[in-house]
CSV table of N, CA and C in Angstrom, one decimal:
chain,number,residue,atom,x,y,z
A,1,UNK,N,-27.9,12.1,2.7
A,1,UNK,CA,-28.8,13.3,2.9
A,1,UNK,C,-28.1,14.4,3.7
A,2,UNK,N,-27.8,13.7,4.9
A,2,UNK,CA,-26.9,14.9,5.5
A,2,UNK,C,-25.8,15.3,5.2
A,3,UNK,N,-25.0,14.8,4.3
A,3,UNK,CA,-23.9,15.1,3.8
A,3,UNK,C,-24.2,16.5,2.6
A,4,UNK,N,-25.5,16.2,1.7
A,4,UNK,CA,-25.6,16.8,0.6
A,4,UNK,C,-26.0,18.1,1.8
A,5,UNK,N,-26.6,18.2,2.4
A,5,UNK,CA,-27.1,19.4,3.3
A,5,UNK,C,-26.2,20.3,3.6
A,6,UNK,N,-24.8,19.7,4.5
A,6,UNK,CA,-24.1,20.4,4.7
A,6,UNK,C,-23.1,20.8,3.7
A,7,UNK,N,-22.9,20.3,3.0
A,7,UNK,CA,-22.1,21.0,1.9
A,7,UNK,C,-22.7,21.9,1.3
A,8,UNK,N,-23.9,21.9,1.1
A,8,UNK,CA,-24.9,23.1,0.3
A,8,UNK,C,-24.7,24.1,1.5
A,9,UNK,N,-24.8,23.9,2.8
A,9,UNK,CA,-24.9,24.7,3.7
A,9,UNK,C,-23.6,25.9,3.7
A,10,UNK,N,-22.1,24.7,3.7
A,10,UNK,CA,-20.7,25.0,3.9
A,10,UNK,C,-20.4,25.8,2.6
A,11,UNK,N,-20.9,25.5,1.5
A,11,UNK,CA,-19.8,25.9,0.5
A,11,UNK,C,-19.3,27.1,0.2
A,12,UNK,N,-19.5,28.2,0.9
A,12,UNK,CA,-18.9,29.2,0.6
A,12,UNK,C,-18.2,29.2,2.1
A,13,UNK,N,-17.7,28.4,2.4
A,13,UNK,CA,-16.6,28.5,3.3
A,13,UNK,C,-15.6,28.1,3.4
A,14,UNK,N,-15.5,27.3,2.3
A,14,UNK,CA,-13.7,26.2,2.0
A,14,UNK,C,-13.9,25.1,3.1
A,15,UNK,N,-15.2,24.6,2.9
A,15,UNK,CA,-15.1,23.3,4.0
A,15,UNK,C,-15.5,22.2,3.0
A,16,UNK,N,-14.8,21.1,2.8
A,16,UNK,CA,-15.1,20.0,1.8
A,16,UNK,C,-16.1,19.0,2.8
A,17,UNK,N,-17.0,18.4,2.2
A,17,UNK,CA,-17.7,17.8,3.2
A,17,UNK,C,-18.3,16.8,2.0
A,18,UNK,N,-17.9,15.5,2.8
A,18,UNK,CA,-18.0,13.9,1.7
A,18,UNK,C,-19.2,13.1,2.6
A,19,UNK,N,-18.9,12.2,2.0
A,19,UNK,CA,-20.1,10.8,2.5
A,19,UNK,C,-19.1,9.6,2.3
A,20,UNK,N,-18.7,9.1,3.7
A,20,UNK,CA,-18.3,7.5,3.4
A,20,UNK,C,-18.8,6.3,4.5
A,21,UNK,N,-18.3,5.7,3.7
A,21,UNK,CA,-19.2,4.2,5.1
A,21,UNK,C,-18.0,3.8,6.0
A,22,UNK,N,-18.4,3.9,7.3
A,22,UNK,CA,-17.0,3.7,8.4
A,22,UNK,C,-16.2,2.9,8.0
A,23,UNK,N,-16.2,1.6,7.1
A,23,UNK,CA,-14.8,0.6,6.6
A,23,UNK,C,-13.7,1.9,5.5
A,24,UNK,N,-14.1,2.9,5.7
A,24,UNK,CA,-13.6,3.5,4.5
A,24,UNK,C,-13.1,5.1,4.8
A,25,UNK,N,-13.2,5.1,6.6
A,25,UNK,CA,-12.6,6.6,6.8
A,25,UNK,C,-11.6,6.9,6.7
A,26,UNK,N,-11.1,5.5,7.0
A,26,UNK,CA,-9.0,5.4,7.0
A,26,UNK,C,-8.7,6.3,5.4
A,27,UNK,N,-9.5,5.8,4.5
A,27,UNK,CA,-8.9,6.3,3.2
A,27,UNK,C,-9.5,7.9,3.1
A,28,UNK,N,-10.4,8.3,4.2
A,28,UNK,CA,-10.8,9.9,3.7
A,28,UNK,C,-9.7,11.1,4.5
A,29,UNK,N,-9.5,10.5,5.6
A,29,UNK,CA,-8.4,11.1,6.6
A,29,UNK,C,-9.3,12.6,6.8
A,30,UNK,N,-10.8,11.9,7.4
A,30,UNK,CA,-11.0,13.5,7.7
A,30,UNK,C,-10.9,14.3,9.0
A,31,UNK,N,-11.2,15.4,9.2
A,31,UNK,CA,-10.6,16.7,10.7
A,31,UNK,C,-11.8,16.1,11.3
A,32,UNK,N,-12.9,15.7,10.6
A,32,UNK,CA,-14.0,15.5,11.4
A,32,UNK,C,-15.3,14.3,11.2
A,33,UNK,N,-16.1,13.5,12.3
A,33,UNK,CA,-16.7,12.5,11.5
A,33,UNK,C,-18.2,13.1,12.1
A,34,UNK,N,-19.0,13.0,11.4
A,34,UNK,CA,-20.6,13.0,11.7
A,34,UNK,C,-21.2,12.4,11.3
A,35,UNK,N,-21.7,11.2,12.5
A,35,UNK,CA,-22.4,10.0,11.9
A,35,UNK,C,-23.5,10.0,13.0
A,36,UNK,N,-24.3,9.2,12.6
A,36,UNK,CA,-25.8,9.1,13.1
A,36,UNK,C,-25.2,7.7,14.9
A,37,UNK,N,-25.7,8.1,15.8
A,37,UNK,CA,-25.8,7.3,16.9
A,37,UNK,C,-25.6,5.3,16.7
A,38,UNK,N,-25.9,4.9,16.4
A,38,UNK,CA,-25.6,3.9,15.7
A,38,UNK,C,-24.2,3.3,15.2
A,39,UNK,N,-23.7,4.9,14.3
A,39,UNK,CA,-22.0,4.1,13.7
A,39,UNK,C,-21.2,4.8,14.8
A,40,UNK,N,-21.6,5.7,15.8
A,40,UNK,CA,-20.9,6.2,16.6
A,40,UNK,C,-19.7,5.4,16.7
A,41,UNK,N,-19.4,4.2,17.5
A,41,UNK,CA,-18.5,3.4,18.4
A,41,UNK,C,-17.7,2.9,17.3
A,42,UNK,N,-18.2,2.7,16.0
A,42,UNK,CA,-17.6,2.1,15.1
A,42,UNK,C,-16.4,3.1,14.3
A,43,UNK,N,-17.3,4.1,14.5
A,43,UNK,CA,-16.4,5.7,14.0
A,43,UNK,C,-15.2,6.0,14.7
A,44,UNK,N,-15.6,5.8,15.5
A,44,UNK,CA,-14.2,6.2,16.9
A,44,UNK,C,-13.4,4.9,17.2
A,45,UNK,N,-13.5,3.8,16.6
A,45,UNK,CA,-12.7,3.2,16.9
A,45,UNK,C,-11.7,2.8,15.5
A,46,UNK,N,-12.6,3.0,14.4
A,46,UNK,CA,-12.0,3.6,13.5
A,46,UNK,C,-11.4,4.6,13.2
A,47,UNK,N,-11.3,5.6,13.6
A,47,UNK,CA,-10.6,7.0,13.8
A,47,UNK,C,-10.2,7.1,15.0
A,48,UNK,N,-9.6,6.9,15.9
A,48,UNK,CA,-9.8,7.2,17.5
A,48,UNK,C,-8.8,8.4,17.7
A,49,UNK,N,-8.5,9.2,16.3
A,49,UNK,CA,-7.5,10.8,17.3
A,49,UNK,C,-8.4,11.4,16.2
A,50,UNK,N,-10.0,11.3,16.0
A,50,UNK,CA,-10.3,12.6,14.6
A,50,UNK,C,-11.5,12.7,15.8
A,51,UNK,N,-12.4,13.6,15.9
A,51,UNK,CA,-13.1,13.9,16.3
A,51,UNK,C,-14.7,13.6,15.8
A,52,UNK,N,-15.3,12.9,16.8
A,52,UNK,CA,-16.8,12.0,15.9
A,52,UNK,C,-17.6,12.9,16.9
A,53,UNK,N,-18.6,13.4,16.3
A,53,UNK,CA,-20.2,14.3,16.7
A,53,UNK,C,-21.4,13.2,16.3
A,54,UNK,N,-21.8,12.6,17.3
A,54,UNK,CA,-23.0,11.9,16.5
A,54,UNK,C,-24.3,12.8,16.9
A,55,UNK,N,-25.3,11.9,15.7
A,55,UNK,CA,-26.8,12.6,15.9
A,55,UNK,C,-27.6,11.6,16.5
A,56,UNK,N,-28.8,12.2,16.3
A,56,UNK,CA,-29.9,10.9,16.4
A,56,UNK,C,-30.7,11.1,15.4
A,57,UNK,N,-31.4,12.5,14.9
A,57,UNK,CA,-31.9,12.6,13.9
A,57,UNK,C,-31.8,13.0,12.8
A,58,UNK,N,-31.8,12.7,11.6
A,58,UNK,CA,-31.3,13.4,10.6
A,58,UNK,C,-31.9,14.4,9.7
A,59,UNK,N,-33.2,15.3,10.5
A,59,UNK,CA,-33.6,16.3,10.2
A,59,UNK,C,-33.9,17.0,11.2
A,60,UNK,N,-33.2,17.9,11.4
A,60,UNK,CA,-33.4,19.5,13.0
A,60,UNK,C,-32.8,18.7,13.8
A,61,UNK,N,-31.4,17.7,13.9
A,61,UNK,CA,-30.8,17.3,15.4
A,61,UNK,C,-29.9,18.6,15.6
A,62,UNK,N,-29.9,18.9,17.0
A,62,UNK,CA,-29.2,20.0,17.1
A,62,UNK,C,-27.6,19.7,17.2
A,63,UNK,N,-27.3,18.6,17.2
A,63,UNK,CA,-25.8,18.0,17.1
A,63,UNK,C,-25.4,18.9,15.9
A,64,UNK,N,-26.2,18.5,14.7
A,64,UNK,CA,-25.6,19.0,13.2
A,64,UNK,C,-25.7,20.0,13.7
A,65,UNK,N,-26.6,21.3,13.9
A,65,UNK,CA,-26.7,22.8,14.1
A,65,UNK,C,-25.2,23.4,14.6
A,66,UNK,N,-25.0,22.8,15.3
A,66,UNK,CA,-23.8,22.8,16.6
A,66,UNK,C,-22.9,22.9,15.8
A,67,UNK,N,-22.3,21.7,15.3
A,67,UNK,CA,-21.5,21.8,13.9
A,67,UNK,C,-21.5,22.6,13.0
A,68,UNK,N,-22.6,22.9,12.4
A,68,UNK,CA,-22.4,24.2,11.9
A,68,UNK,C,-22.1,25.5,12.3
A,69,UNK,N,-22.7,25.5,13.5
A,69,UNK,CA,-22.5,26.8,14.3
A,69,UNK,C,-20.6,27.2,14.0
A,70,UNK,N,-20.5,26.0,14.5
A,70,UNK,CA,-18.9,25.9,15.3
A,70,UNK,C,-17.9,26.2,13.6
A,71,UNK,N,-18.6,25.9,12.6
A,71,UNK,CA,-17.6,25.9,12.2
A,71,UNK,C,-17.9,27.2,11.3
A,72,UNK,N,-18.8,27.8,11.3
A,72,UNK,CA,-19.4,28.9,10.6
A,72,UNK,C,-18.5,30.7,11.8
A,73,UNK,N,-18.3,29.9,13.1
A,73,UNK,CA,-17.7,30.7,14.1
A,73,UNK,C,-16.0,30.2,14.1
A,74,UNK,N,-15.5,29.5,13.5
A,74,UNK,CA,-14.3,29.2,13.9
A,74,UNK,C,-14.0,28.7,15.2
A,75,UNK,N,-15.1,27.8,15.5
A,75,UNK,CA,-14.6,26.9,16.8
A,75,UNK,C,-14.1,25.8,16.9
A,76,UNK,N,-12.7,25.3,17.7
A,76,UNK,CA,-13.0,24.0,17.7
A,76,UNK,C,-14.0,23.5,17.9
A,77,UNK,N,-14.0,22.3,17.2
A,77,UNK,CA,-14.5,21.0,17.7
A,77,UNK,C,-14.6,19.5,18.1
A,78,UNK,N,-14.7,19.5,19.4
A,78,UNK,CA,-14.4,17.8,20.0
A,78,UNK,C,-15.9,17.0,20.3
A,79,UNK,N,-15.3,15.9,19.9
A,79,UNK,CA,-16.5,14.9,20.7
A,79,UNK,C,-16.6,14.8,22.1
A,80,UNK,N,-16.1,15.5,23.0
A,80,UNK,CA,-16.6,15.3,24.6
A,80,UNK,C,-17.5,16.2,24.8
């Protein structure tokens, strides 16, 4: 759901944005992971040099907004 969101959101911006289940980030090799509170630890220990943003909600969390913001402004973004 949040994946189809943000791609509808992104697409006129050259940002590719997928859906995978954390056994399976190794094979996406993405700049960035956004996962719900829950796969957090699993995400980062699976990726531990990509940058994980978690949520808690998956409708109006302001985590996602942020992400967007950031990437609609050309900001980095880190998980600290």
């Amino acid at each position: 759901m949040i994946a189809k969101q943000l791609a509808k959101t992104l697409k006129d911006h050259d940002v590719v944005v997928t859906h995978s289940p954390v056994n399976q980030l190794e094979d996406e090799n993405p700049d960035l992971i956004l996962c719900h509170r829950g796969l957090g630890q699993r995400a980062k220990q699976a990726m531990p040099n990509t940058p994980v943003v978690v949520f808690d909600m998956f409708l109006g969390d302001p985590k996602i907004q942020s992400v967007v913001n950031a990437i609609l402004e050309g900001e980095l973004i880190s998980d600290e």
